[in-house]
PDB file of C-alpha atoms in Angstrom:
ATOM      1  CA  MET V   1    -123.022  47.513-210.383  1.00 37.00           C
ATOM      2  CA  THR V   2    -126.773  47.987-210.055  1.00 40.00           C
ATOM      3  CA  ASP V   3    -126.716  49.594-206.459  1.00 44.00           C
ATOM      4  CA  THR V   4    -125.583  53.240-207.136  1.00 50.00           C
ATOM      5  CA  SER V   5    -125.819  54.272-203.529  1.00 66.00           C
ATOM      6  CA  LEU V   6    -123.159  52.144-201.958  1.00 78.00           C
ATOM      7  CA  THR V   7    -122.714  52.737-198.136  1.00 84.00           C
ATOM      8  CA  ILE V   8    -120.628  51.303-195.473  1.00 86.00           C
ATOM      9  CA  GLU V   9    -123.817  49.951-194.091  1.00 86.00           C
ATOM     10  CA  ASN V  10    -124.640  47.733-197.075  1.00 87.00           C
ATOM     11  CA  ILE V  11    -120.910  46.456-197.678  1.00 91.00           C
ATOM     12  CA  LEU V  12    -120.087  45.258-194.160  1.00 94.00           C
ATOM     13  CA  ALA V  13    -121.295  42.084-193.002  1.00 94.00           C
ATOM     14  CA  PRO V  14    -121.617  41.341-189.440  1.00 95.00           C
ATOM     15  CA  ASP V  15    -118.906  38.423-189.695  1.00 95.00           C
ATOM     16  CA  LEU V  16    -116.539  40.691-191.182  1.00 97.00           C
ATOM     17  CA  ALA V  17    -116.461  43.066-188.109  1.00 97.00           C
ATOM     18  CA  LEU V  18    -113.682  41.692-185.987  1.00 97.00           C
ATOM     19  CA  CYS V  19    -112.671  42.930-182.564  1.00 97.00           C
ATOM     20  CA  ARG V  20    -109.467  42.964-180.848  1.00 96.00           C
ATOM     21  CA  VAL V  21    -107.596  40.872-183.443  1.00 97.00           C
ATOM     22  CA  PRO V  22    -104.206  39.661-182.586  1.00 95.00           C
ATOM     23  CA  ALA V  23    -101.625  40.856-185.422  1.00 93.00           C
ATOM     24  CA  SER V  24     -98.000  41.277-185.255  1.00 94.00           C
ATOM     25  CA  SER V  25     -97.269  42.941-188.520  1.00 96.00           C
ATOM     26  CA  LYS V  26     -98.940  44.883-191.443  1.00 96.00           C
ATOM     27  CA  LYS V  27     -98.511  41.633-193.551  1.00 96.00           C
ATOM     28  CA  ARG V  28    -100.349  39.460-190.747  1.00 97.00           C
ATOM     29  CA  VAL V  29    -103.005  42.112-190.743  1.00 97.00           C
ATOM     30  CA  MET V  30    -103.497  41.781-194.704  1.00 97.00           C
ATOM     31  CA  GLU V  31    -103.417  37.918-194.103  1.00 97.00           C
ATOM     32  CA  THR V  32    -106.242  37.954-191.638  1.00 97.00           C
ATOM     33  CA  ILE V  33    -108.200  40.152-193.893  1.00 98.00           C
ATOM     34  CA  ALA V  34    -107.774  37.925-196.857  1.00 98.00           C
ATOM     35  CA  GLU V  35    -108.764  34.760-194.672  1.00 97.00           C
ATOM     36  CA  GLN V  36    -111.675  36.320-193.257  1.00 97.00           C
ATOM     37  CA  ILE V  37    -113.141  37.558-196.660  1.00 97.00           C
ATOM     38  CA  GLN V  38    -112.632  34.106-198.036  1.00 96.00           C
ATOM     39  CA  GLN V  39    -114.470  32.520-195.207  1.00 96.00           C
ATOM     40  CA  HIS V  40    -117.160  34.907-195.478  1.00 95.00           C
ATOM     41  CA  ASP V  41    -117.253  34.109-199.423  1.00 93.00           C
ATOM     42  CA  PRO V  42    -115.714  30.957-200.413  1.00 94.00           C
ATOM     43  CA  SER V  43    -115.897  31.813-203.976  1.00 93.00           C
ATOM     44  CA  LEU V  44    -113.185  34.311-203.545  1.00 94.00           C
ATOM     45  CA  SER V  45    -109.616  33.496-203.196  1.00 95.00           C
ATOM     46  CA  ASP V  46    -107.597  34.817-199.978  1.00 96.00           C
ATOM     47  CA  THR V  47    -104.228  34.449-201.867  1.00 97.00           C
ATOM     48  CA  GLU V  48    -105.715  36.678-204.492  1.00 97.00           C
ATOM     49  CA  ILE V  49    -107.099  39.220-202.125  1.00 97.00           C
ATOM     50  CA  PHE V  50    -103.793  39.058-200.125  1.00 98.00           C
ATOM     51  CA  ASN V  51    -101.780  39.724-203.071  1.00 98.00           C
ATOM     52  CA  ASN V  52    -103.761  42.482-204.455  1.00 97.00           C
ATOM     53  CA  LEU V  53    -103.657  44.135-200.952  1.00 97.00           C
ATOM     54  CA  VAL V  54    -100.076  43.847-200.761  1.00 97.00           C
ATOM     55  CA  ALA V  55     -99.584  45.160-204.342  1.00 97.00           C
ATOM     56  CA  ARG V  56    -101.727  48.269-203.622  1.00 95.00           C
ATOM     57  CA  GLU V  57     -99.878  48.895-200.235  1.00 96.00           C
ATOM     58  CA  ARG V  58     -96.658  48.948-202.298  1.00 95.00           C
ATOM     59  CA  LEU V  59     -97.876  51.927-204.083  1.00 95.00           C
ATOM     60  CA  GLY V  60     -98.018  53.844-200.881  1.00 93.00           C
ATOM     61  CA  SER V  61     -99.295  52.952-197.511  1.00 93.00           C
ATOM     62  CA  THR V  62    -103.044  53.041-196.745  1.00 94.00           C
ATOM     63  CA  GLY V  63    -102.255  54.333-193.248  1.00 95.00           C
ATOM     64  CA  ILE V  64    -103.991  57.447-193.094  1.00 93.00           C
ATOM     65  CA  GLY V  65    -102.735  58.544-189.609  1.00 94.00           C
ATOM     66  CA  GLN V  66    -104.287  58.725-186.112  1.00 95.00           C
ATOM     67  CA  GLY V  67    -103.998  54.861-185.651  1.00 97.00           C
ATOM     68  CA  ILE V  68    -106.121  54.260-188.794  1.00 97.00           C
ATOM     69  CA  ALA V  69    -105.661  52.287-192.119  1.00 96.00           C
ATOM     70  CA  ILE V  70    -107.797  51.630-195.098  1.00 95.00           C
ATOM     71  CA  PRO V  71    -106.153  48.951-197.177  1.00 96.00           C
ATOM     72  CA  HIS V  72    -107.890  48.451-200.401  1.00 94.00           C
ATOM     73  CA  CYS V  73    -107.735  46.639-203.894  1.00 93.00           C
ATOM     74  CA  ARG V  74    -109.857  45.779-206.886  1.00 92.00           C
ATOM     75  CA  LEU V  75    -110.465  42.178-207.543  1.00 93.00           C
ATOM     76  CA  GLU V  76    -111.036  40.336-211.132  1.00 91.00           C
ATOM     77  CA  GLY V  77    -114.171  38.684-211.214  1.00 88.00           C
ATOM     78  CA  LEU V  78    -115.790  40.304-208.053  1.00 91.00           C
ATOM     79  CA  ASP V  79    -119.321  41.557-208.672  1.00 89.00           C
ATOM     80  CA  HIS V  80    -120.041  43.278-205.392  1.00 89.00           C
ATOM     81  CA  VAL V  81    -118.014  45.306-202.757  1.00 91.00           C
ATOM     82  CA  VAL V  82    -116.736  43.906-199.461  1.00 94.00           C
ATOM     83  CA  GLY V  83    -115.798  45.638-196.503  1.00 95.00           C
ATOM     84  CA  ALA V  84    -113.890  44.367-193.372  1.00 97.00           C
ATOM     85  CA  LEU V  85    -113.483  46.293-190.058  1.00 97.00           C
ATOM     86  CA  LEU V  86    -111.004  45.253-187.628  1.00 98.00           C
ATOM     87  CA  THR V  87    -109.798  46.499-184.325  1.00 97.00           C
ATOM     88  CA  LEU V  88    -106.283  45.319-183.481  1.00 98.00           C
ATOM     89  CA  GLU V  89    -105.140  44.090-179.979  1.00 96.00           C
ATOM     90  CA  ASP V  90    -101.928  46.190-180.173  1.00 96.00           C
ATOM     91  CA  GLY V  91    -101.161  48.789-182.799  1.00 96.00           C
ATOM     92  CA  VAL V  92     -98.685  47.661-185.652  1.00 97.00           C
ATOM     93  CA  ALA V  93     -96.212  49.380-187.706  1.00 96.00           C
ATOM     94  CA  PHE V  94     -98.189  50.097-191.061  1.00 96.00           C
ATOM     95  CA  ASP V  95     -95.852  53.027-192.641  1.00 94.00           C
ATOM     96  CA  ALA V  96     -98.609  55.495-191.846  1.00 95.00           C
ATOM     97  CA  ILE V  97     -98.454  59.075-192.919  1.00 94.00           C
ATOM     98  CA  ASP V  98     -97.841  60.064-189.236  1.00 96.00           C
ATOM     99  CA  ASN V  99     -95.603  57.207-188.684  1.00 96.00           C
ATOM    100  CA  GLN V 100     -98.008  56.011-185.782  1.00 96.00           C
ATOM    101  CA  PRO V 101     -98.826  52.374-185.351  1.00 97.00           C
ATOM    102  CA  VAL V 102    -102.365  51.297-186.688  1.00 97.00           C
ATOM    103  CA  ASP V 103    -104.850  49.602-184.705  1.00 97.00           C
ATOM    104  CA  LEU V 104    -108.204  50.556-186.428  1.00 98.00           C
ATOM    105  CA  VAL V 105    -108.441  48.944-189.991  1.00 97.00           C
ATOM    106  CA  PHE V 106    -111.137  49.061-192.665  1.00 97.00           C
ATOM    107  CA  ALA V 107    -110.465  46.895-195.745  1.00 96.00           C
ATOM    108  CA  LEU V 108    -112.274  47.681-199.042  1.00 94.00           C
ATOM    109  CA  ILE V 109    -112.409  45.152-201.821  1.00 94.00           C
ATOM    110  CA  VAL V 110    -114.142  46.263-204.743  1.00 92.00           C
ATOM    111  CA  PRO V 111    -114.814  44.787-208.347  1.00 92.00           C
ATOM    112  CA  LYS V 112    -111.868  45.373-210.987  1.00 90.00           C
ATOM    113  CA  GLU V 113    -114.078  47.942-212.987  1.00 87.00           C
ATOM    114  CA  ALA V 114    -115.501  49.947-210.121  1.00 79.00           C
ATOM    115  CA  THR V 115    -113.935  53.504-209.927  1.00 76.00           C
ATOM    116  CA  SER V 116    -116.549  55.989-208.879  1.00 82.00           C
ATOM    117  CA  GLU V 117    -117.924  53.935-206.312  1.00 74.00           C
ATOM    118  CA  HIS V 118    -114.696  52.913-204.826  1.00 78.00           C
ATOM    119  CA  LEU V 119    -113.598  56.569-204.516  1.00 82.00           C
ATOM    120  CA  GLU V 120    -117.063  57.251-203.036  1.00 84.00           C
ATOM    121  CA  LEU V 121    -116.754  54.731-200.323  1.00 85.00           C
ATOM    122  CA  LEU V 122    -113.168  55.606-199.525  1.00 84.00           C
ATOM    123  CA  SER V 123    -114.370  59.167-198.960  1.00 87.00           C
ATOM    124  CA  GLN V 124    -117.241  58.093-196.818  1.00 87.00           C
ATOM    125  CA  LEU V 125    -114.725  55.946-194.786  1.00 90.00           C
ATOM    126  CA  ALA V 126    -112.228  59.131-194.423  1.00 88.00           C
ATOM    127  CA  GLU V 127    -114.885  61.143-193.306  1.00 90.00           C
ATOM    128  CA  LYS V 128    -116.144  58.731-190.731  1.00 91.00           C
ATOM    129  CA  PHE V 129    -112.669  57.907-189.405  1.00 94.00           C
ATOM    130  CA  ASN V 130    -111.768  61.731-189.239  1.00 93.00           C
ATOM    131  CA  GLU V 131    -114.155  62.062-186.391  1.00 94.00           C
ATOM    132  CA  ARG V 132    -111.765  61.253-183.334  1.00 94.00           C
ATOM    133  CA  ALA V 133    -114.829  60.580-181.083  1.00 95.00           C
ATOM    134  CA  PHE V 134    -116.287  57.745-183.383  1.00 95.00           C
ATOM    135  CA  CYS V 135    -112.883  56.267-183.682  1.00 96.00           C
ATOM    136  CA  ASP V 136    -112.464  55.947-179.891  1.00 96.00           C
ATOM    137  CA  GLN V 137    -115.924  54.375-179.755  1.00 96.00           C
ATOM    138  CA  LEU V 138    -114.803  51.939-182.107  1.00 96.00           C
ATOM    139  CA  ARG V 139    -111.568  51.089-180.166  1.00 97.00           C
ATOM    140  CA  GLN V 140    -113.770  50.870-177.077  1.00 96.00           C
ATOM    141  CA  CYS V 141    -115.817  48.002-178.440  1.00 96.00           C
ATOM    142  CA  THR V 142    -115.133  44.527-176.452  1.00 95.00           C
ATOM    143  CA  ASP V 143    -116.793  42.378-179.057  1.00 96.00           C
ATOM    144  CA  SER V 144    -117.610  42.062-182.949  1.00 95.00           C
ATOM    145  CA  ASP V 145    -121.140  42.440-182.535  1.00 95.00           C
ATOM    146  CA  SER V 146    -120.987  45.835-180.870  1.00 96.00           C
ATOM    147  CA  LEU V 147    -118.179  46.772-183.293  1.00 96.00           C
ATOM    148  CA  TYR V 148    -120.303  45.959-186.308  1.00 96.00           C
ATOM    149  CA  ARG V 149    -123.496  47.879-184.730  1.00 95.00           C
ATOM    150  CA  ARG V 150    -121.136  50.979-183.895  1.00 95.00           C
ATOM    151  CA  MET V 151    -119.621  51.171-187.440  1.00 94.00           C
ATOM    152  CA  THR V 152    -123.282  50.862-189.213  1.00 91.00           C
ATOM    153  CA  VAL V 153    -125.208  53.081-186.847  1.00 81.00           C
ATOM    154  CA  GLU V 154    -126.339  56.106-189.267  1.00 53.00           C
ATOM    155  CA  ARG V 155    -124.819  59.263-188.271  1.00 49.00           C
ATOM    156  CA  SER V 156    -126.124  62.492-188.743  1.00 38.00           C
TER     157      SER V 156
END
């Protein structure tokens, strides 16, 4: 990977910021993420993304509490990091650490060999999502364009 300064701003494409997505379950959220990423990059397999997300989730829930989940996985053959942001129409059970339903999801798909980059991005995401006011702003977005802009605005 040549870009050593991976940020949320350069891994999230506008068409992968999805506002008020209907989802009835954790599994459906994972399917939606995989389908959207595959539509964004047809060279990727939605089945492979879905299976890897589910396999990672079996190791422990990526629901970090306060209605937020950061599902992530490594993908063989991927040469760049892909992010997807979803706000859900209704919260879904996600086995989160606080047992609260999740309605804010940021998925991270990284190359198989990415390690420090992967951890750095997870850290950046956790830091952003630790700001309750920021999360509230994301939840208040009514369209995907405003959701994308809100997520990628540099915050000081």
